[in-house]
mmCIF file of C-alpha atoms in Angstrom:
data_model
loop_
_atom_site.group_PDB
_atom_site.id
_atom_site.type_symbol
_atom_site.label_atom_id
_atom_site.label_comp_id
_atom_site.label_asym_id
_atom_site.label_seq_id
_atom_site.Cartn_x
_atom_site.Cartn_y
_atom_site.Cartn_z
ATOM 1 C CA MET A 244 164.775 101.167 14.632
ATOM 2 C CA MET A 245 163.898 98.674 11.931
ATOM 3 C CA GLU A 246 163.871 100.989 9.320
ATOM 4 C CA ILE A 247 167.743 101.587 10.083
ATOM 5 C CA ILE A 248 168.570 98.008 9.634
ATOM 6 C CA GLU A 249 166.558 97.442 6.306
ATOM 7 C CA ARG A 250 168.542 100.925 5.271
ATOM 8 C CA LEU A 251 172.103 99.266 6.082
ATOM 9 C CA LYS A 252 170.741 95.817 4.552
ATOM 10 C CA VAL A 253 170.092 97.574 1.217
ATOM 11 C CA LYS A 254 173.339 99.579 1.423
ATOM 12 C CA GLY A 255 174.819 95.980 1.444
ATOM 13 C CA ILE A 256 176.596 96.416 5.003
ATOM 14 C CA THR A 257 177.266 93.408 6.751
ATOM 15 C CA LEU A 258 175.003 93.237 9.650
ATOM 16 C CA THR A 259 176.650 91.367 12.530
ATOM 17 C CA PRO A 260 174.557 90.469 15.784
ATOM 18 C CA GLN A 261 177.124 93.167 17.541
ATOM 19 C CA ARG A 262 176.520 95.768 15.021
ATOM 20 C CA ILE A 263 172.635 95.190 15.301
ATOM 21 C CA ALA A 264 172.810 95.433 19.287
ATOM 22 C CA ILE A 265 174.772 98.847 18.711
ATOM 23 C CA VAL A 266 172.059 100.114 16.448
ATOM 24 C CA GLU A 267 169.404 99.100 18.696
ATOM 25 C CA PHE A 268 170.882 100.714 22.006
ATOM 26 C CA LEU A 269 171.454 103.907 20.246
ATOM 27 C CA GLY A 270 167.807 103.753 18.846
ATOM 28 C CA LYS A 271 166.629 103.471 22.222
ATOM 29 C CA SER A 272 169.494 105.829 23.794
ATOM 30 C CA VAL A 273 167.891 109.536 24.938
ATOM 31 C CA ALA A 274 171.178 110.298 27.034
ATOM 32 C CA HIS A 275 173.593 111.137 24.229
ATOM 33 C CA PRO A 276 175.936 108.172 25.286
ATOM 34 C CA THR A 277 179.822 107.990 24.901
ATOM 35 C CA VAL A 278 181.621 105.395 23.433
ATOM 36 C CA GLU A 279 182.269 103.653 26.816
ATOM 37 C CA ASP A 280 178.648 103.715 27.691
ATOM 38 C CA ILE A 281 177.713 101.776 24.383
ATOM 39 C CA HIS A 282 180.371 99.299 25.343
ATOM 40 C CA LYS A 283 179.253 99.005 28.851
ATOM 41 C CA ALA A 284 175.579 98.346 27.946
ATOM 42 C CA ILE A 285 176.516 96.051 24.689
ATOM 43 C CA LYS A 286 179.175 93.858 26.819
ATOM 44 C CA ARG A 287 176.247 92.676 29.089
ATOM 45 C CA LYS A 288 174.662 90.711 26.224
ATOM 46 C CA TYR A 289 178.147 90.096 24.226
ATOM 47 C CA PRO A 290 181.016 89.884 26.737
ATOM 48 C CA THR A 291 183.639 89.421 23.956
ATOM 49 C CA MET A 292 182.757 93.051 22.477
ATOM 50 C CA SER A 293 185.621 95.029 21.737
ATOM 51 C CA MET A 294 186.004 98.658 21.722
ATOM 52 C CA ALA A 295 187.499 98.753 18.506
ATOM 53 C CA THR A 296 184.158 97.186 17.252
ATOM 54 C CA VAL A 297 182.101 99.937 18.967
ATOM 55 C CA TYR A 298 184.290 102.410 17.374
ATOM 56 C CA SER A 299 184.358 101.050 13.795
ATOM 57 C CA THR A 300 180.445 100.378 14.068
ATOM 58 C CA LEU A 301 179.883 103.976 15.239
ATOM 59 C CA ARG A 302 182.053 105.399 12.663
ATOM 60 C CA LEU A 303 180.243 103.135 9.957
ATOM 61 C CA LEU A 304 176.860 104.702 11.172
ATOM 62 C CA LYS A 305 178.279 108.370 11.110
ATOM 63 C CA GLU A 306 179.496 108.196 7.555
ATOM 64 C CA LEU A 307 176.258 106.621 6.535
ATOM 65 C CA GLY A 308 174.491 109.534 8.156
ATOM 66 C CA GLU A 309 172.538 107.397 10.377
ATOM 67 C CA ILE A 310 173.614 108.936 13.778
ATOM 68 C CA GLN A 311 175.752 112.050 14.299
ATOM 69 C CA GLU A 312 178.617 112.226 16.900
ATOM 70 C CA LEU A 313 178.329 115.399 19.053
ATOM 71 C CA SER A 314 181.795 117.245 19.724
ATOM 72 C CA ILE A 315 180.020 118.611 22.899
ATOM 73 C CA MET A 316 182.344 116.374 24.798
ATOM 74 C CA LYS A 317 180.513 114.645 27.854
ATOM 75 C CA ARG A 318 183.330 114.859 30.358
ATOM 76 C CA GLY A 319 185.699 114.932 27.567
ATOM 77 C CA LYS A 320 184.723 112.099 25.695
ATOM 78 C CA ALA A 321 182.449 112.703 22.442
ATOM 79 C CA CYS A 322 179.029 111.334 22.361
ATOM 80 C CA PHE A 323 176.343 110.173 19.989
ATOM 81 C CA ASP A 324 173.168 110.754 18.828
ATOM 82 C CA PRO A 325 170.735 108.655 17.241
ATOM 83 C CA ASN A 326 169.089 111.883 15.417
ATOM 84 C CA PRO A 327 171.322 112.697 12.642
ATOM 85 C CA LYS A 328 169.391 115.658 11.907
ATOM 86 C CA LEU A 329 170.952 119.208 12.952
ATOM 87 C CA HIS A 330 169.342 120.413 16.270
ATOM 88 C CA HIS A 331 171.231 122.218 19.326
ATOM 89 C CA HIS A 332 172.257 120.698 22.511
ATOM 90 C CA PHE A 333 173.148 121.723 25.712
ATOM 91 C CA LEU A 334 175.815 120.408 28.246
ATOM 92 C CA CYS A 335 175.345 120.975 32.182
ATOM 93 C CA ARG A 336 178.596 121.325 33.468
ATOM 94 C CA LYS A 337 177.345 120.709 36.764
ATOM 95 C CA CYS A 338 175.645 117.158 36.403
ATOM 96 C CA GLY A 339 177.290 116.343 32.850
ATOM 97 C CA LYS A 340 173.669 115.860 31.455
ATOM 98 C CA ILE A 341 173.096 116.750 27.747
ATOM 99 C CA LEU A 342 169.854 118.384 26.538
ATOM 100 C CA ASP A 343 168.498 118.438 23.389
ATOM 101 C CA MET A 344 167.406 122.185 22.923
ATOM 102 C CA ASP A 345 164.570 123.806 21.073
ATOM 103 C CA VAL A 346 165.842 127.193 20.273
ATOM 104 C CA ASP A 347 165.256 129.749 17.636
ATOM 105 C CA CYS A 348 168.774 130.525 16.311
ATOM 106 C CA PRO A 349 169.054 134.360 15.736
ATOM 107 C CA ILE A 350 171.794 133.818 13.182
ATOM 108 C CA ILE A 351 169.482 131.794 10.951
ATOM 109 C CA LYS A 352 166.703 134.267 11.407
ATOM 110 C CA LYS A 353 169.196 136.835 10.090
ATOM 111 C CA GLY A 354 170.320 134.623 7.491
ATOM 112 C CA TRP A 355 173.947 136.251 6.815
ATOM 113 C CA VAL A 356 177.283 136.285 8.832
ATOM 114 C CA SER A 357 180.227 137.812 7.415
ATOM 115 C CA GLY A 358 179.248 137.756 3.891
ATOM 116 C CA CYS A 359 178.180 134.096 3.998
ATOM 117 C CA ARG A 360 174.621 132.810 3.480
ATOM 118 C CA VAL A 361 173.846 130.871 6.431
ATOM 119 C CA GLU A 362 170.972 128.196 5.789
ATOM 120 C CA GLU A 363 171.275 125.829 8.834
ATOM 121 C CA ALA A 364 173.014 125.771 12.213
ATOM 122 C CA GLN A 365 173.774 123.455 15.276
ATOM 123 C CA ALA A 366 174.871 125.031 18.473
ATOM 124 C CA TYR A 367 176.442 123.334 21.487
ATOM 125 C CA LEU A 368 175.482 125.471 24.603
ATOM 126 C CA TYR A 369 177.599 124.939 27.617
ATOM 127 C CA GLY A 370 176.260 126.098 31.308
ATOM 128 C CA VAL A 371 174.200 125.050 34.170
ATOM 129 C CA CYS A 372 170.903 123.393 33.612
ATOM 130 C CA SER A 373 167.542 124.277 35.258
ATOM 131 C CA GLU A 374 167.656 121.402 37.866
ATOM 132 C CA CYS A 375 171.065 122.175 39.057
ATOM 133 C CA LEU A 376 170.273 125.873 39.152
ATOM 134 C CA LYS A 377 167.338 124.727 41.711
ATOM 135 C CA LYS A 378 169.644 122.850 43.652
ATOM 136 C CA GLU A 379 172.296 125.834 43.925
ATOM 137 C CA GLN A 380 169.410 127.935 44.974
ATOM 138 C CA SER A 381 168.088 125.740 47.442
ATOM 139 C CA ALA A 382 171.607 124.989 49.065
ATOM 140 C CA LYS A 383 171.829 129.159 49.557
ATOM 141 C CA GLU A 384 168.219 129.123 51.055
ATOM 142 C CA MET B 210 203.455 123.511 18.846
ATOM 143 C CA MET B 211 206.690 122.589 21.065
ATOM 144 C CA GLU B 212 204.435 123.325 23.863
ATOM 145 C CA ILE B 213 201.924 120.664 22.964
ATOM 146 C CA ILE B 214 204.963 118.419 22.572
ATOM 147 C CA GLU B 215 206.456 119.606 26.039
ATOM 148 C CA ARG B 216 202.895 119.105 27.708
ATOM 149 C CA LEU B 217 202.562 115.538 26.366
ATOM 150 C CA LYS B 218 206.145 114.839 27.607
ATOM 151 C CA VAL B 219 204.709 116.018 31.206
ATOM 152 C CA LYS B 220 201.737 114.015 30.954
ATOM 153 C CA GLY B 221 204.169 110.789 30.218
ATOM 154 C CA ILE B 222 202.466 110.295 26.611
ATOM 155 C CA THR B 223 204.932 107.956 24.393
ATOM 156 C CA LEU B 224 205.975 110.385 21.640
ATOM 157 C CA THR B 225 206.823 108.194 18.495
ATOM 158 C CA PRO B 226 207.857 109.972 15.527
ATOM 159 C CA GLN B 227 204.524 109.247 13.932
ATOM 160 C CA ARG B 228 202.623 110.778 16.577
ATOM 161 C CA ILE B 229 205.116 113.799 16.440
ATOM 162 C CA ALA B 230 204.435 114.183 12.740
ATOM 163 C CA ILE B 231 200.670 114.125 13.533
ATOM 164 C CA VAL B 232 200.750 116.911 16.217
ATOM 165 C CA GLU B 233 203.221 118.979 13.623
ATOM 166 C CA PHE B 234 200.818 118.493 10.914
ATOM 167 C CA LEU B 235 197.848 119.684 12.662
ATOM 168 C CA GLY B 236 199.961 122.498 14.313
ATOM 169 C CA LYS B 237 200.476 123.827 10.822
ATOM 170 C CA SER B 238 196.858 123.290 9.536
ATOM 171 C CA VAL B 239 194.305 125.933 9.246
ATOM 172 C CA ALA B 240 191.933 123.736 6.667
ATOM 173 C CA HIS B 241 190.622 121.805 9.340
ATOM 174 C CA PRO B 242 191.524 118.406 8.007
ATOM 175 C CA THR B 243 189.934 115.028 8.227
ATOM 176 C CA VAL B 244 191.378 111.840 9.124
ATOM 177 C CA GLU B 245 191.968 110.874 5.584
ATOM 178 C CA ASP B 246 193.838 114.251 5.094
ATOM 179 C CA ILE B 247 195.935 113.794 7.987
ATOM 180 C CA HIS B 248 196.865 110.125 6.836
ATOM 181 C CA LYS B 249 197.698 111.114 3.572
ATOM 182 C CA ALA B 250 200.137 113.883 4.462
ATOM 183 C CA ILE B 251 201.844 111.855 6.824
ATOM 184 C CA LYS B 252 202.271 108.975 4.905
ATOM 185 C CA ARG B 253 204.637 110.954 2.496
ATOM 186 C CA LYS B 254 207.252 110.708 5.135
ATOM 187 C CA TYR B 255 206.005 107.532 7.071
ATOM 188 C CA PRO B 256 204.761 105.007 4.121
ATOM 189 C CA THR B 257 203.798 102.432 7.017
ATOM 190 C CA MET B 258 201.433 104.683 8.818
ATOM 191 C CA SER B 259 198.273 103.100 9.540
ATOM 192 C CA MET B 260 194.776 104.828 9.542
ATOM 193 C CA ALA B 261 194.408 103.198 12.758
ATOM 194 C CA THR B 262 197.581 104.979 14.250
ATOM 195 C CA VAL B 263 195.893 108.291 12.777
ATOM 196 C CA TYR B 264 192.822 107.553 14.681
ATOM 197 C CA SER B 265 194.376 106.503 18.059
ATOM 198 C CA THR B 266 196.493 109.739 18.004
ATOM 199 C CA LEU B 267 193.703 112.086 17.142
ATOM 200 C CA ARG B 268 191.724 110.395 19.930
ATOM 201 C CA LEU B 269 194.427 110.481 22.473
ATOM 202 C CA LEU B 270 195.136 114.163 21.649
ATOM 203 C CA LYS B 271 191.544 115.061 21.532
ATOM 204 C CA GLU B 272 191.063 113.462 25.230
ATOM 205 C CA LEU B 273 193.891 115.324 26.630
ATOM 206 C CA GLY B 274 192.282 118.443 25.278
ATOM 207 C CA GLU B 275 195.205 119.161 22.817
ATOM 208 C CA ILE B 276 192.693 119.649 19.964
ATOM 209 C CA GLN B 277 189.183 119.227 19.045
ATOM 210 C CA GLU B 278 187.176 116.991 16.574
ATOM 211 C CA LEU B 279 184.677 119.322 15.034
ATOM 212 C CA SER B 280 181.141 117.592 13.971
ATOM 213 C CA ILE B 281 180.449 119.779 11.187
ATOM 214 C CA MET B 282 181.081 116.890 8.941
ATOM 215 C CA LYS B 283 183.296 118.041 5.824
ATOM 216 C CA ARG B 284 181.934 115.882 2.969
ATOM 217 C CA GLY B 285 180.314 113.624 5.431
ATOM 218 C CA LYS B 286 183.519 113.165 7.529
ATOM 219 C CA ALA B 287 184.611 114.539 10.852
ATOM 220 C CA CYS B 288 187.695 116.845 10.880
ATOM 221 C CA PHE B 289 189.997 118.446 13.419
ATOM 222 C CA ASP B 290 191.004 121.760 14.716
ATOM 223 C CA PRO B 291 194.168 122.413 16.473
ATOM 224 C CA ASN B 292 192.308 125.001 18.624
ATOM 225 C CA PRO B 293 190.658 123.300 21.335
ATOM 226 C CA LYS B 294 189.060 126.434 22.655
ATOM 227 C CA LEU B 295 185.231 126.914 21.695
ATOM 228 C CA HIS B 296 184.943 129.129 18.565
ATOM 229 C CA HIS B 297 182.535 129.047 16.002
ATOM 230 C CA HIS B 298 182.601 127.279 11.941
ATOM 231 C CA PHE B 299 180.987 127.708 9.175
ATOM 232 C CA LEU B 300 180.906 124.758 6.297
ATOM 233 C CA CYS B 301 180.351 126.282 2.851
ATOM 234 C CA ARG B 302 177.909 123.462 0.950
ATOM 235 C CA LYS B 303 179.490 124.283 -2.316
ATOM 236 C CA CYS B 304 183.415 124.312 -1.959
ATOM 237 C CA GLY B 305 183.556 122.330 1.533
ATOM 238 C CA LYS B 306 185.783 124.837 2.738
ATOM 239 C CA ILE B 307 185.342 125.094 6.711
ATOM 240 C CA LEU B 308 185.799 129.091 7.935
ATOM 241 C CA ASP B 309 186.437 129.912 11.657
ATOM 242 C CA MET B 310 183.748 132.528 12.456
ATOM 243 C CA ASP B 311 184.229 135.410 14.697
ATOM 244 C CA VAL B 312 180.489 136.021 15.396
ATOM 245 C CA ASP B 313 178.619 137.432 18.452
ATOM 246 C CA CYS B 314 176.430 134.563 19.823
ATOM 247 C CA PRO B 315 172.997 136.129 20.522
ATOM 248 C CA ILE B 316 172.122 133.111 23.060
ATOM 249 C CA ILE B 317 175.309 134.034 25.080
ATOM 250 C CA LYS B 318 174.559 137.976 25.017
ATOM 251 C CA LYS B 319 170.907 136.825 26.755
ATOM 252 C CA GLY B 320 172.459 134.286 28.907
ATOM 253 C CA TRP B 321 169.443 132.135 29.317
ATOM 254 C CA VAL B 322 167.735 129.393 27.515
ATOM 255 C CA SER B 323 164.721 127.127 28.647
ATOM 256 C CA GLY B 324 165.494 127.821 32.226
ATOM 257 C CA CYS B 325 169.498 126.959 31.868
ATOM 258 C CA ARG B 326 172.127 129.491 32.502
ATOM 259 C CA VAL B 327 174.236 129.454 29.018
ATOM 260 C CA GLU B 328 177.883 130.406 29.342
ATOM 261 C CA GLU B 329 179.523 129.371 26.487
ATOM 262 C CA ALA B 330 178.641 128.168 22.739
ATOM 263 C CA GLN B 331 180.175 126.864 19.867
ATOM 264 C CA ALA B 332 178.045 126.917 16.723
ATOM 265 C CA TYR B 333 178.303 124.872 13.492
ATOM 266 C CA LEU B 334 176.952 126.912 10.531
ATOM 267 C CA TYR B 335 176.179 125.804 7.239
ATOM 268 C CA GLY B 336 175.312 127.525 4.077
ATOM 269 C CA VAL B 337 177.249 129.095 1.082
ATOM 270 C CA CYS B 338 180.850 131.137 1.737
ATOM 271 C CA SER B 339 181.033 134.572 0.142
ATOM 272 C CA GLU B 340 183.513 133.406 -2.313
ATOM 273 C CA CYS B 341 180.885 131.218 -3.726
ATOM 274 C CA LEU B 342 178.188 133.609 -3.753
ATOM 275 C CA LYS B 343 180.254 135.946 -5.983
ATOM 276 C CA LYS B 344 180.689 133.064 -8.394
ATOM 277 C CA GLU B 345 177.111 132.604 -8.369
ATOM 278 C CA GLN B 346 176.455 135.948 -9.100
ATOM 279 C CA SER B 347 179.188 136.210 -12.107
ATOM 280 C CA ALA B 348 177.460 133.238 -13.546
ATOM 281 C CA LYS B 349 174.136 134.803 -13.607
ATOM 282 C CA GLU B 350 175.310 138.363 -14.871
#
């Protein structure tokens, strides 16, 4: 986490306590929070923190390549991943959980699609997670 | 396009001329514009249009499910697609073009990943498009 703070300093970014709080919250986060989740968490320490500040800080971190915004749309809202590297995600439509997915992409293995050379991929997968499937199964039995 | 306007009216959304201009611009757009592209285009007709208005209108349309924000990051910036349905995209790293990709997803065919049932997918593919590959080839010859 301190590494990001150092990189932001080097880039000349003004580091207000609110911005640092957002960076720290994202760094600890594994649940792919939405803007509202982040705002709610940070407001506990900084009650005057506005949604506009959260949006602008996220936009800045995104444009600097420090985080990524996922377009997987958790309950209709965009959410954020502190890992900016391309990787796959799965959204469970039952419980709303977003999981990182370690899956070999068959398109990447092939390397070509419609005459284009494919080098990297990030997939958003939608369905029902294994935990919810188990619950469905138990309810049936 | 008029259909979106009607749906927004039904949902009780205030339709300022600026909002209508953004909706109309997106409706005609096939190039997956960024916020800056949209702002630049709309400013010609509405010189006082602010980036904040563009951001807030896009956020509204996104939350209403009328458009989608792509996280494919065109030159580091998010871009927008007037088609909210899940479909695949390809970003050419040479020319920066974003293409809609009609490709059968092998994960969907299989239907399962890590114990999760996969029903739908949207992939972001990155590489070099066929046009740029041809140019590369011609340069070599």
